[in-house]
PDB file of C-alpha atoms in Angstrom:
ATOM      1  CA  UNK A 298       0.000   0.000   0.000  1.00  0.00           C
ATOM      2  CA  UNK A 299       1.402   3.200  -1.532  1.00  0.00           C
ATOM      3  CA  UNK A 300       1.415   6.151   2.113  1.00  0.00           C
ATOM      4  CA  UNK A 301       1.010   9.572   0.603  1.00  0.00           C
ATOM      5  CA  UNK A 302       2.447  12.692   2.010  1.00  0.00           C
ATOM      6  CA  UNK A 303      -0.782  13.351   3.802  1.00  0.00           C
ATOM      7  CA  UNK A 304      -1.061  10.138   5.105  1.00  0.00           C
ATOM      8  CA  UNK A 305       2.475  10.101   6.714  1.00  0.00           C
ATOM      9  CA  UNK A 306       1.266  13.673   8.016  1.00  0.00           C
ATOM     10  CA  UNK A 307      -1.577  12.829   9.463  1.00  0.00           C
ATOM     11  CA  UNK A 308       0.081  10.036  11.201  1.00  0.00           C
ATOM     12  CA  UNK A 309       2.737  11.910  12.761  1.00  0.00           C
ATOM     13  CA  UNK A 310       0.676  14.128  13.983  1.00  0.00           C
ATOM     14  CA  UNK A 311      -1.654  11.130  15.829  1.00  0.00           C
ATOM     15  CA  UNK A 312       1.432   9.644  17.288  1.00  0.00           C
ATOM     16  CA  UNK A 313       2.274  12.773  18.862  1.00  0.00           C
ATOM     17  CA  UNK A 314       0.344  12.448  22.289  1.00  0.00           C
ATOM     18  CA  UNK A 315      -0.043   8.876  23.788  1.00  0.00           C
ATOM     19  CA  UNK A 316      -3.937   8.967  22.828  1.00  0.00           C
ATOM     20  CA  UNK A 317      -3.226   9.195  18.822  1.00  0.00           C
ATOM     21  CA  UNK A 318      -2.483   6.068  16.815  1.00  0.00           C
ATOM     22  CA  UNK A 319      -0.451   6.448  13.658  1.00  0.00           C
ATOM     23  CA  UNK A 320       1.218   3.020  11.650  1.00  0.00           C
ATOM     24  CA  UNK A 321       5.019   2.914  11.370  1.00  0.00           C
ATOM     25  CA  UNK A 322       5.757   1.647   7.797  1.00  0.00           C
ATOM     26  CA  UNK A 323       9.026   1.970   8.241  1.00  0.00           C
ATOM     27  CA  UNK A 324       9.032  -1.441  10.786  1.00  0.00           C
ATOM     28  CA  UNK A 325       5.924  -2.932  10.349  1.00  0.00           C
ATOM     29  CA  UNK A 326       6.221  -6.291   8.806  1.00  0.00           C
ATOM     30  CA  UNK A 327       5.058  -6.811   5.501  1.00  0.00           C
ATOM     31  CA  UNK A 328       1.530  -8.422   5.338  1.00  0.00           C
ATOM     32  CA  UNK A 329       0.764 -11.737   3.344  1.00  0.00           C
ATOM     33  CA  UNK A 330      -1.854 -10.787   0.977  1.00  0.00           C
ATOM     34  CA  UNK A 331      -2.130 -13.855  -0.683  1.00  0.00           C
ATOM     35  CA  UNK A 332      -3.341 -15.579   2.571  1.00  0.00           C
ATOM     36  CA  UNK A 333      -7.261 -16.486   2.234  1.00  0.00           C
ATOM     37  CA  UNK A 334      -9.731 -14.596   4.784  1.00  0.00           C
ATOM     38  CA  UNK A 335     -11.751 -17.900   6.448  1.00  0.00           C
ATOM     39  CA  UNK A 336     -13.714 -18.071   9.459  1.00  0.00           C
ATOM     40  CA  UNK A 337     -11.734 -18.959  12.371  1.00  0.00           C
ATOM     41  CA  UNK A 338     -12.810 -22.365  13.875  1.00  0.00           C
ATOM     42  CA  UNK A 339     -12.989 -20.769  17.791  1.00  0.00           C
ATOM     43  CA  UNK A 340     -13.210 -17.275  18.842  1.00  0.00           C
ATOM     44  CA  UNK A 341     -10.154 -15.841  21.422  1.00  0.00           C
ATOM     45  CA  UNK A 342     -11.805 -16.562  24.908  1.00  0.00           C
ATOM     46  CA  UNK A 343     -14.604 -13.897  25.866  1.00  0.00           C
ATOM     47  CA  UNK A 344     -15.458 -13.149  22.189  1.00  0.00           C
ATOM     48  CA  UNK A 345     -18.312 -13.553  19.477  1.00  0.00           C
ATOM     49  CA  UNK A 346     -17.773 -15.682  16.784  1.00  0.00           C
ATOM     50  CA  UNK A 347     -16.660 -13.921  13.955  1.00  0.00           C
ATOM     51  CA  UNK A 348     -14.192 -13.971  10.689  1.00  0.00           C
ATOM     52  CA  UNK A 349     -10.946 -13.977  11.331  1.00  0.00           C
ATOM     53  CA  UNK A 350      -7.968 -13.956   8.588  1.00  0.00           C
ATOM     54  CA  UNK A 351      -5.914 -17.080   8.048  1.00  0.00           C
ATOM     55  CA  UNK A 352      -2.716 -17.147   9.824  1.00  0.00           C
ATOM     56  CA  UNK A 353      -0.145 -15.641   7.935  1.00  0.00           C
ATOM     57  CA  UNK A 354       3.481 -17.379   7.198  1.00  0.00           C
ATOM     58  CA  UNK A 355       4.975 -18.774  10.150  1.00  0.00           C
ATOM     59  CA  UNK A 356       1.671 -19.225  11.428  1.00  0.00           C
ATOM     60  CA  UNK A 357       1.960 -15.174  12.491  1.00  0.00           C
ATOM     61  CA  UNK A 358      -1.015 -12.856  13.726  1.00  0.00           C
ATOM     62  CA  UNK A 359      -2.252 -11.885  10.577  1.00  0.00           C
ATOM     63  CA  UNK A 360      -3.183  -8.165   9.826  1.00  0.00           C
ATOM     64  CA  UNK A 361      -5.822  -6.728   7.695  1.00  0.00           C
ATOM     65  CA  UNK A 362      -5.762  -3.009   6.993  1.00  0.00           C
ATOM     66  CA  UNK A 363      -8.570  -3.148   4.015  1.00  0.00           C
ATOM     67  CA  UNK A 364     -10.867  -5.052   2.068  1.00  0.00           C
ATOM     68  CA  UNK A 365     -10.470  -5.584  -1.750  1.00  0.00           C
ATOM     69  CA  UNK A 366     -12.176  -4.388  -4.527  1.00  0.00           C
ATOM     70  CA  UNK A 367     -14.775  -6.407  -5.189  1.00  0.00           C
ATOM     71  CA  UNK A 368     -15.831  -7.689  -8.187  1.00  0.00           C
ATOM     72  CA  UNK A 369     -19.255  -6.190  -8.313  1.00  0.00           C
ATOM     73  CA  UNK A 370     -18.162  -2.562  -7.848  1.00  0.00           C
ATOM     74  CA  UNK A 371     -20.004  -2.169  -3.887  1.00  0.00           C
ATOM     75  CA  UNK A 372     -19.001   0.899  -2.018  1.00  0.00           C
ATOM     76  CA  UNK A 373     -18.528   0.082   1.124  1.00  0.00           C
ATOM     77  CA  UNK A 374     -16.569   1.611   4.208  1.00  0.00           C
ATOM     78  CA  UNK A 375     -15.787   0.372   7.680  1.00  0.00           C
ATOM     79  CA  UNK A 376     -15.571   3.777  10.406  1.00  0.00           C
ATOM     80  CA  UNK A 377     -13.574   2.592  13.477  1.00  0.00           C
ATOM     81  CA  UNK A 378     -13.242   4.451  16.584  1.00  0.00           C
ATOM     82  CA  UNK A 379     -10.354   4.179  19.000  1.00  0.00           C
ATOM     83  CA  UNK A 380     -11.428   4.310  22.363  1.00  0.00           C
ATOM     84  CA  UNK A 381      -7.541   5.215  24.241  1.00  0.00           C
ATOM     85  CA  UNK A 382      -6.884   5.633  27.378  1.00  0.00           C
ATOM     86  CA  UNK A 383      -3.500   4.422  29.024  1.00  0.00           C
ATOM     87  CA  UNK A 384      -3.125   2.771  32.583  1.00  0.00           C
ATOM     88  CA  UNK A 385      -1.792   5.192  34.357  1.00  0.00           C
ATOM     89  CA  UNK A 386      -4.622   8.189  33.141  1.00  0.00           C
ATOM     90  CA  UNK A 387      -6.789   7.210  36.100  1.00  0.00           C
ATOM     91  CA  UNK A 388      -6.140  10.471  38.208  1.00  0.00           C
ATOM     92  CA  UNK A 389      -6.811  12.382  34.989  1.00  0.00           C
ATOM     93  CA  UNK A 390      -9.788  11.115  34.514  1.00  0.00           C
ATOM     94  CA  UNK A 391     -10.753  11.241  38.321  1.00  0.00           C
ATOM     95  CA  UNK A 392      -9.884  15.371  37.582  1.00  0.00           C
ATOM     96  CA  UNK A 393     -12.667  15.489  34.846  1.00  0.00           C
ATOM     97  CA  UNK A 394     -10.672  14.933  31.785  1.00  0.00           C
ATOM     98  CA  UNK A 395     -13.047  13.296  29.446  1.00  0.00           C
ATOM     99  CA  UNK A 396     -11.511  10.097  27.513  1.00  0.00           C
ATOM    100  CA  UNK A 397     -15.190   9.180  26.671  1.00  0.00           C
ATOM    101  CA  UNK A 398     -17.848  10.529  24.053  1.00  0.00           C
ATOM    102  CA  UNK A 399     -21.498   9.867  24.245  1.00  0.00           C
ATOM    103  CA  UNK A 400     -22.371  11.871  21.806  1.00  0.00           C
ATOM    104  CA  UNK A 401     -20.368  10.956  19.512  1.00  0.00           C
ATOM    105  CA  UNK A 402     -21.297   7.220  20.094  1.00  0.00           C
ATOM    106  CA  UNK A 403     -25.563   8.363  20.108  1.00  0.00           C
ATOM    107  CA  UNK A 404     -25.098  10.020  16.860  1.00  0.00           C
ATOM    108  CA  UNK A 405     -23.772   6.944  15.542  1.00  0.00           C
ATOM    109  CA  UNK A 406     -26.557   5.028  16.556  1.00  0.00           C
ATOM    110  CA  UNK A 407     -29.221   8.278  15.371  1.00  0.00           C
ATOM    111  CA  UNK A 408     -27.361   8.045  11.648  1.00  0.00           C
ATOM    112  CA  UNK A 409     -27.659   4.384  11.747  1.00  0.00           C
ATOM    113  CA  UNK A 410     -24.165   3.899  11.503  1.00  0.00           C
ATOM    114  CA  UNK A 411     -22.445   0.894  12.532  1.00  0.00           C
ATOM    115  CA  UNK A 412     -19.121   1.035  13.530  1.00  0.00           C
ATOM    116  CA  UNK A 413     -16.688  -0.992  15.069  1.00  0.00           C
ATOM    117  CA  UNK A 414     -14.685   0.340  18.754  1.00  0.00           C
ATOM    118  CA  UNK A 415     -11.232  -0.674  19.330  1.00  0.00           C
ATOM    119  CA  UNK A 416     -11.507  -0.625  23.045  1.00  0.00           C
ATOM    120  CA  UNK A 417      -8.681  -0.567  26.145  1.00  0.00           C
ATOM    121  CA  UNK A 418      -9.013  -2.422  28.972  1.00  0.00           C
ATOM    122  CA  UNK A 419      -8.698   1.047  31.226  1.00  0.00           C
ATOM    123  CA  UNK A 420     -11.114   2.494  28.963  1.00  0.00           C
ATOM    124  CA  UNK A 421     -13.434  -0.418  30.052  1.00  0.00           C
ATOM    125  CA  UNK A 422     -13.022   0.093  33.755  1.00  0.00           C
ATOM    126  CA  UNK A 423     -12.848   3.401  34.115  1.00  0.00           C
ATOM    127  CA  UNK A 424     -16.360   3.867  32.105  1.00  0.00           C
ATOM    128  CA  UNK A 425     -18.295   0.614  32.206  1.00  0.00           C
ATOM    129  CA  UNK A 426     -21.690   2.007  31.686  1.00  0.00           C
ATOM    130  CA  UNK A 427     -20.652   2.680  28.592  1.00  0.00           C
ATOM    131  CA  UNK A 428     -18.700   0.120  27.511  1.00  0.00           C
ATOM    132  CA  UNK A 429     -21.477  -1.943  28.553  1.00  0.00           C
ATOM    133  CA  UNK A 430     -24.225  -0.027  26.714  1.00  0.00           C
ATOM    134  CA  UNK A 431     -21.534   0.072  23.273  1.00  0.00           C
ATOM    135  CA  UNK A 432     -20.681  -3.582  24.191  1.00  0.00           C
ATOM    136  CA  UNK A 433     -24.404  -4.600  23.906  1.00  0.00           C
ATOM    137  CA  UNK A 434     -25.315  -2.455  21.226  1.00  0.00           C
ATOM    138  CA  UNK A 435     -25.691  -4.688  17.857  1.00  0.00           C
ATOM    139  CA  UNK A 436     -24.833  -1.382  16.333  1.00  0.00           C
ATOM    140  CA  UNK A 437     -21.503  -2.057  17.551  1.00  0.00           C
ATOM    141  CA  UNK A 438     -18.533  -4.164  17.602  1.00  0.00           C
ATOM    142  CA  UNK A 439     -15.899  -4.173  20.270  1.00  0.00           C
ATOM    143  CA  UNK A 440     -12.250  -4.899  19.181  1.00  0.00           C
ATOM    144  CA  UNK A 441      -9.105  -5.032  21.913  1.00  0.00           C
ATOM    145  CA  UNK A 442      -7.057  -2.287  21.785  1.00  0.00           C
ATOM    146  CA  UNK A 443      -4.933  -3.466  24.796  1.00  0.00           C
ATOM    147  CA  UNK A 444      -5.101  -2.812  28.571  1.00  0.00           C
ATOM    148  CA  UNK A 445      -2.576  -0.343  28.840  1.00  0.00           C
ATOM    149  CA  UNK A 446      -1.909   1.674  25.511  1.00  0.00           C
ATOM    150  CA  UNK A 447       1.139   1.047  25.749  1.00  0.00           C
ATOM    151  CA  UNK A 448       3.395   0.068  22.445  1.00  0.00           C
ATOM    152  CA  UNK A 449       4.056  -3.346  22.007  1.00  0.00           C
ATOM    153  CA  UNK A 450       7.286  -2.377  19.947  1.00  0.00           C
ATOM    154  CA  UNK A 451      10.631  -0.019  20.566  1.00  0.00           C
ATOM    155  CA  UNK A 452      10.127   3.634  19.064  1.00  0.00           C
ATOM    156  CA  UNK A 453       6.209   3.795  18.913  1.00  0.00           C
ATOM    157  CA  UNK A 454       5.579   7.445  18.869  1.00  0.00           C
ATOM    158  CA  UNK A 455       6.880   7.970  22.517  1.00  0.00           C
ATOM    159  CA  UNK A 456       4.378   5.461  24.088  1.00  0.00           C
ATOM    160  CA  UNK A 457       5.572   3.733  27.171  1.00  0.00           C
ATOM    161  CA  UNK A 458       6.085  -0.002  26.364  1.00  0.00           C
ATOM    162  CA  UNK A 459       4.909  -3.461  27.641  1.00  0.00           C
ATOM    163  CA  UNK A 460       7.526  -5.223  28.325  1.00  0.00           C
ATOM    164  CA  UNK A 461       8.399  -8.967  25.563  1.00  0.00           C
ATOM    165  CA  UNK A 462       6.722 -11.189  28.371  1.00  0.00           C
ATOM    166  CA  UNK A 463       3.297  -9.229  29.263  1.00  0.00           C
ATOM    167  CA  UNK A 464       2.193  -8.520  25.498  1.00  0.00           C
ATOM    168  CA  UNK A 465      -0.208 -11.393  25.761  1.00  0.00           C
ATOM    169  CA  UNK A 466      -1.238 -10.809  29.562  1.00  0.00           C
ATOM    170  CA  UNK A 467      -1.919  -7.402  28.722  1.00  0.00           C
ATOM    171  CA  UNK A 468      -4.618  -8.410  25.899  1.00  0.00           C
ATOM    172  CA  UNK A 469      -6.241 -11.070  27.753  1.00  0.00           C
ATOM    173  CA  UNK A 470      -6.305  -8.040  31.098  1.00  0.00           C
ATOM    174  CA  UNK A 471      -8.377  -5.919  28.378  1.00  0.00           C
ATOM    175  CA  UNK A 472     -10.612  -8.835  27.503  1.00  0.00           C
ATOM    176  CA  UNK A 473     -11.182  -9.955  31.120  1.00  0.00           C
ATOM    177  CA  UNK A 474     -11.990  -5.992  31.206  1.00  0.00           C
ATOM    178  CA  UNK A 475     -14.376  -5.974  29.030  1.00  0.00           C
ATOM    179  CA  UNK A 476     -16.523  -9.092  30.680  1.00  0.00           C
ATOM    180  CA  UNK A 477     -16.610  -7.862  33.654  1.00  0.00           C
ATOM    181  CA  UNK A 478     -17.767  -4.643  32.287  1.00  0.00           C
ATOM    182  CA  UNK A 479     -20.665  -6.141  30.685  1.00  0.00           C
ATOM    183  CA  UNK A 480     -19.523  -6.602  27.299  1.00  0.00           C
ATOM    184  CA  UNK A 481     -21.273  -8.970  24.699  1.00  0.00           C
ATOM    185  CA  UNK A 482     -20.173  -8.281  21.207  1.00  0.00           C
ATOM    186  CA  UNK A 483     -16.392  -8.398  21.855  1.00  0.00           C
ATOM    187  CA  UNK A 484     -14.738  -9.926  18.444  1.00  0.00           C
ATOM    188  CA  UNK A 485     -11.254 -11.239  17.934  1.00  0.00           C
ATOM    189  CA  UNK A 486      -9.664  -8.418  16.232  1.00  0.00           C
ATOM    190  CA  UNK A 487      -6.544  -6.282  17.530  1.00  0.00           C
ATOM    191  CA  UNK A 488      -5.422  -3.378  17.102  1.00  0.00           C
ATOM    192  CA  UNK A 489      -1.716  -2.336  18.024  1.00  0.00           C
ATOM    193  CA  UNK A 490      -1.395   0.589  20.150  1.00  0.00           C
ATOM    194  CA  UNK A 491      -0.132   3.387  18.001  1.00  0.00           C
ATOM    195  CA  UNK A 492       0.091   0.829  15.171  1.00  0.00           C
ATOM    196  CA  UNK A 493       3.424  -0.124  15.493  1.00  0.00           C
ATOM    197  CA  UNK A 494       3.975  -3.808  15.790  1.00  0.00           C
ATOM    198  CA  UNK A 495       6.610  -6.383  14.519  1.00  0.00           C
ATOM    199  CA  UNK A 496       6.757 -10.085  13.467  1.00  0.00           C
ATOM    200  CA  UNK A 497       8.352 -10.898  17.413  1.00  0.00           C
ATOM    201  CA  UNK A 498       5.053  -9.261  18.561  1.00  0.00           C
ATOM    202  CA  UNK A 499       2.414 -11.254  16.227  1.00  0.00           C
ATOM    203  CA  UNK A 500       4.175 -14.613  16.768  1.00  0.00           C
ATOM    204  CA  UNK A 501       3.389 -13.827  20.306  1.00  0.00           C
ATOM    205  CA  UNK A 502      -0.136 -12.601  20.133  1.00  0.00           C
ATOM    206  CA  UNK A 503      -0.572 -16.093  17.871  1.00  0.00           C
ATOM    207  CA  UNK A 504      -1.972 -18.239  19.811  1.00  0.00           C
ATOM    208  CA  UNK A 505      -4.939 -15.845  20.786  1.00  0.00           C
ATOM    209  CA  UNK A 506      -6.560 -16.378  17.310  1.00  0.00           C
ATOM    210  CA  UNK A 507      -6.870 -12.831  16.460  1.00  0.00           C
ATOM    211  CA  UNK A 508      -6.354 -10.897  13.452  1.00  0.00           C
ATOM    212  CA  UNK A 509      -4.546  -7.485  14.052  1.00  0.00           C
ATOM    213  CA  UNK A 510      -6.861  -4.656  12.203  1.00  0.00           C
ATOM    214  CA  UNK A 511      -5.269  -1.757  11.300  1.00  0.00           C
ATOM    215  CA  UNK A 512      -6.257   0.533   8.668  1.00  0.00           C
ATOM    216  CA  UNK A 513      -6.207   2.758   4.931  1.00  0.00           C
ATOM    217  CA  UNK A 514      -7.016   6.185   6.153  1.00  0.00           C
ATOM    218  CA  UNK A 515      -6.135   7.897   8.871  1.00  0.00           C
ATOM    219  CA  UNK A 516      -9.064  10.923  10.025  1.00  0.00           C
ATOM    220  CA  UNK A 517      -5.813  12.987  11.551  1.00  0.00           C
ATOM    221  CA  UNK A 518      -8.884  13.798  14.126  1.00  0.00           C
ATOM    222  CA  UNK A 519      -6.481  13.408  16.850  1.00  0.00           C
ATOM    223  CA  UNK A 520      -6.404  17.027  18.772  1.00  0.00           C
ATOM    224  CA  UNK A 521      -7.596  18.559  15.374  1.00  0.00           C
ATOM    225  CA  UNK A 522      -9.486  21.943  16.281  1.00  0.00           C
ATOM    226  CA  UNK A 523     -11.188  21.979  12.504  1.00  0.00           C
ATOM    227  CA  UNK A 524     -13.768  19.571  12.141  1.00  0.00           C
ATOM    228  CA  UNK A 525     -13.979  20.557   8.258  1.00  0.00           C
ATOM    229  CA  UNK A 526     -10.171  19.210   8.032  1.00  0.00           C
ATOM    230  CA  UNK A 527     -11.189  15.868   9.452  1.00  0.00           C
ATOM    231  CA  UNK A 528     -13.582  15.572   7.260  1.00  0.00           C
ATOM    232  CA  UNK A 529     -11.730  16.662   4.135  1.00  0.00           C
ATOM    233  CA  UNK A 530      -8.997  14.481   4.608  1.00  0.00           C
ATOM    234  CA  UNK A 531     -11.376  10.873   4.956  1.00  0.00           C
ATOM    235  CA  UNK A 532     -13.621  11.804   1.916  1.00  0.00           C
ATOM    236  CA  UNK A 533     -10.154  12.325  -0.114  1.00  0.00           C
ATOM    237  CA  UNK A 534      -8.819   8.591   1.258  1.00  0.00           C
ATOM    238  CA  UNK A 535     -11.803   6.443   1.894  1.00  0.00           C
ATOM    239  CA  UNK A 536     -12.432   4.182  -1.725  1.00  0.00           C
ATOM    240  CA  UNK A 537     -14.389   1.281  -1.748  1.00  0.00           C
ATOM    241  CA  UNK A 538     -13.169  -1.437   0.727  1.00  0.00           C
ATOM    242  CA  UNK A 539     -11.499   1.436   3.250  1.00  0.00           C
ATOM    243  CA  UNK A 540     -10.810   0.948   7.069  1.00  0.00           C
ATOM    244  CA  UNK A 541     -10.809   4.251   8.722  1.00  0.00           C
ATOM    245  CA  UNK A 542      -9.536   5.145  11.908  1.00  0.00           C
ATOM    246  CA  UNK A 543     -10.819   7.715  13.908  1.00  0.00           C
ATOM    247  CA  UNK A 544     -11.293   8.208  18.208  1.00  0.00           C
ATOM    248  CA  UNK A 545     -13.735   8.176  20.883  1.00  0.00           C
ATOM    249  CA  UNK A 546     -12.100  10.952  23.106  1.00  0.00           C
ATOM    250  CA  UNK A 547     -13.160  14.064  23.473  1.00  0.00           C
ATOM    251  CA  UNK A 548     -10.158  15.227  25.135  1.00  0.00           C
ATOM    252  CA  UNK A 549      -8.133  13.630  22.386  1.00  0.00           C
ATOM    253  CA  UNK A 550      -9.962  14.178  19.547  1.00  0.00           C
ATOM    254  CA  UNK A 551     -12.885  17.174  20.262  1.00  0.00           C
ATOM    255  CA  UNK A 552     -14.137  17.645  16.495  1.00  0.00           C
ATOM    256  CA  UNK A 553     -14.458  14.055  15.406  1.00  0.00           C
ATOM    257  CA  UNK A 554     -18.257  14.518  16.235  1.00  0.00           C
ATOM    258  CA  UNK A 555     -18.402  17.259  13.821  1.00  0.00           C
ATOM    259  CA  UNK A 556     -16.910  16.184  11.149  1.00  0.00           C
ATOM    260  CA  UNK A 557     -19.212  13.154  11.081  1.00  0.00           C
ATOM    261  CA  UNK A 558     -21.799  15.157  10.261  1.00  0.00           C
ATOM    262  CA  UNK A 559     -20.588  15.932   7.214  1.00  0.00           C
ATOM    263  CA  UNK A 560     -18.515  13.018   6.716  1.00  0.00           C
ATOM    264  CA  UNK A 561     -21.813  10.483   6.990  1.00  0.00           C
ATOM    265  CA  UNK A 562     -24.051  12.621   4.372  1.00  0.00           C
ATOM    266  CA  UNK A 563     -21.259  12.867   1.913  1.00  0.00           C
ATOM    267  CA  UNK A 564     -20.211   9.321   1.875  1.00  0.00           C
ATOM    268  CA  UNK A 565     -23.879   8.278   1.637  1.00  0.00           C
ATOM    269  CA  UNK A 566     -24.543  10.503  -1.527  1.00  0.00           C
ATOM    270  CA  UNK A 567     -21.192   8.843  -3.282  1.00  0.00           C
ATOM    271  CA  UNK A 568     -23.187   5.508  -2.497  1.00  0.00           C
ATOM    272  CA  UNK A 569     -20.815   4.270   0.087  1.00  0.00           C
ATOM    273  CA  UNK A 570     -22.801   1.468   2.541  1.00  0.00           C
ATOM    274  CA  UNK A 571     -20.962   1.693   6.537  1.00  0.00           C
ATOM    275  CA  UNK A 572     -20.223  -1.825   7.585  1.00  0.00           C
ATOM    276  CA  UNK A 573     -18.443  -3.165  10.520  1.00  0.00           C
ATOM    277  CA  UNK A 574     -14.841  -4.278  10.174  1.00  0.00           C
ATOM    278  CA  UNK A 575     -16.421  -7.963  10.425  1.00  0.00           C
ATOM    279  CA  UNK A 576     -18.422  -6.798   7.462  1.00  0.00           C
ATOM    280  CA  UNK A 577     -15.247  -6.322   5.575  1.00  0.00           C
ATOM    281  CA  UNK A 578     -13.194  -9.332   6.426  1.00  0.00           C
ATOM    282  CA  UNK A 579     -16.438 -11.579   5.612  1.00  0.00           C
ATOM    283  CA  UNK A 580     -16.447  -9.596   2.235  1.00  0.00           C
ATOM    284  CA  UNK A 581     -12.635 -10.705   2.050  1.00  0.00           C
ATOM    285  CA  UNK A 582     -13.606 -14.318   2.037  1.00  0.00           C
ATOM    286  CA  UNK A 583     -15.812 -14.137  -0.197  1.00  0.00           C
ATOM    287  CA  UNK A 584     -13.920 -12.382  -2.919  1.00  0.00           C
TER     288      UNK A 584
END
């Protein structure tokens, strides 16, 4: 996958703060896309059955950042929101900082949107009515987005990192999380704090059956004051078959609210269709 100048922009600019996720092409492994998209014979404890990728060589985490084209032309787009929130943002919190958004999440469900939350395990605890109330929504999806937040690889944007032997602890903390929270519609996808992971890193995560989901366009929503922007820079990237990532914060990202409004409409009147990113790996399988 070709990274334009904005892309690489807009990712340095979500990896600047320890709520933004941005991919690092420069390490990232390169992904198999000649392995097949199946259904995975058992879900990673405390999940729903969904689709899951085939393991890729190696028998390595696989990672899916997009669907492909399909052969009967359909439009359609998978909006993810990244619900951050690191382990040690507890007293912030306590002090009123807001790592949740309601609103944005009710205006989802108001435009009918589906979407798919990569969740933390912190996130989970700190708000559980929510998580609960996303996590039962069939609106919704839940993917793990760790416990901490913290990188699972050297160099990740500044992000504090989990050390070789607790990568797998700390996913299976966030999923215990998000039981005990209440949530139902958990599904075994990943995604890598700040998107910066390494073959080590999905041989470990292996054995947890879950495909790592990362994505084609990048919102740059993270602390963007201009909602217009936001929106600007999705409708220029999203083409049939995108994954886009956006977040669920409003102190991280205040205008992503905003420019769903016009981001919604506009991909609507193109004939786009929002799916989940379940949706899109089931479209995978098939094509």
């Amino acid at each position: 996958m070709t990274i334009t100048a904005r892309k690489l922009l807009a990712i340095a600019l979500l990896g600047a703060s320890l709520a933004g996720c941005g991919s690092d092409p420069a390490t990232a492994p390169r992904k198999d896309k000649s392995a097949p998209s199946a259904p995975a014979p058992a879900a990673a404890p405390g999940t729903v059955s969904a689709p899951t990728m085939a393991p890729g060589p190696g028998g390595i985490t696989p990672v899916f950042d997009r669907a492909p084209k399909n052969p009967r032309g359909e439009k359609v787009v998978a909006l993810t929101f990244d619900a951050d929130m690191t382990a040690d943002q507890g007293p912030r919190a306590a002090g009123g900082e807001h790592f949740d958004n309601p609103a944005l999440i009710a205006d989802l469900k108001r435009m009918k949107v589906p979407a798919t939350v990569f969740m933390t395990g912190r996130w989970a605890k700190e708000y559980p009515a929510e998580a609960r109330a996303i996590g039962t929504d069939p609106n919704f999806e839940i993917g793990n987005h760790s416990y901490s937040h913290y990188a699972f690889k050297a160099d990740c944007y500044g992000l504090p990192v989990v050390p070789k032997d607790r990568t797998r602890a700390d996913v299976e903390k966030a999923t215990a999380q998000f039981k005990k929270a209440g949530v139902q519609n958990a599904v075994p996808y990943f995604r890598f704090p700040g998107g910066c992971y390494d073959d080590e890193v999905l041989r470990t995560l292996a054995p947890l059956k879950m495909t790592a989901v990362q994505w084609d366009v990048v919102s740059g929503d993270a602390f963007a004051k201009d909602a217009n922007a936001v929106a600007e820079q999705v409708l220029a990237g999203v083409q049939p078959g995108s994954l886009v990532v956006m977040h669920c914060t409003r102190s991280a990202a205040p205008v992503t609210d905003a420019a769903l409004q016009r981001i919604v409409p506009e991909l609507r009147k193109r004939g786009y269709r929002f799916v989940k990113v379940s949706d899109l790996i089931r479209s995978a399988a098939q094509h």
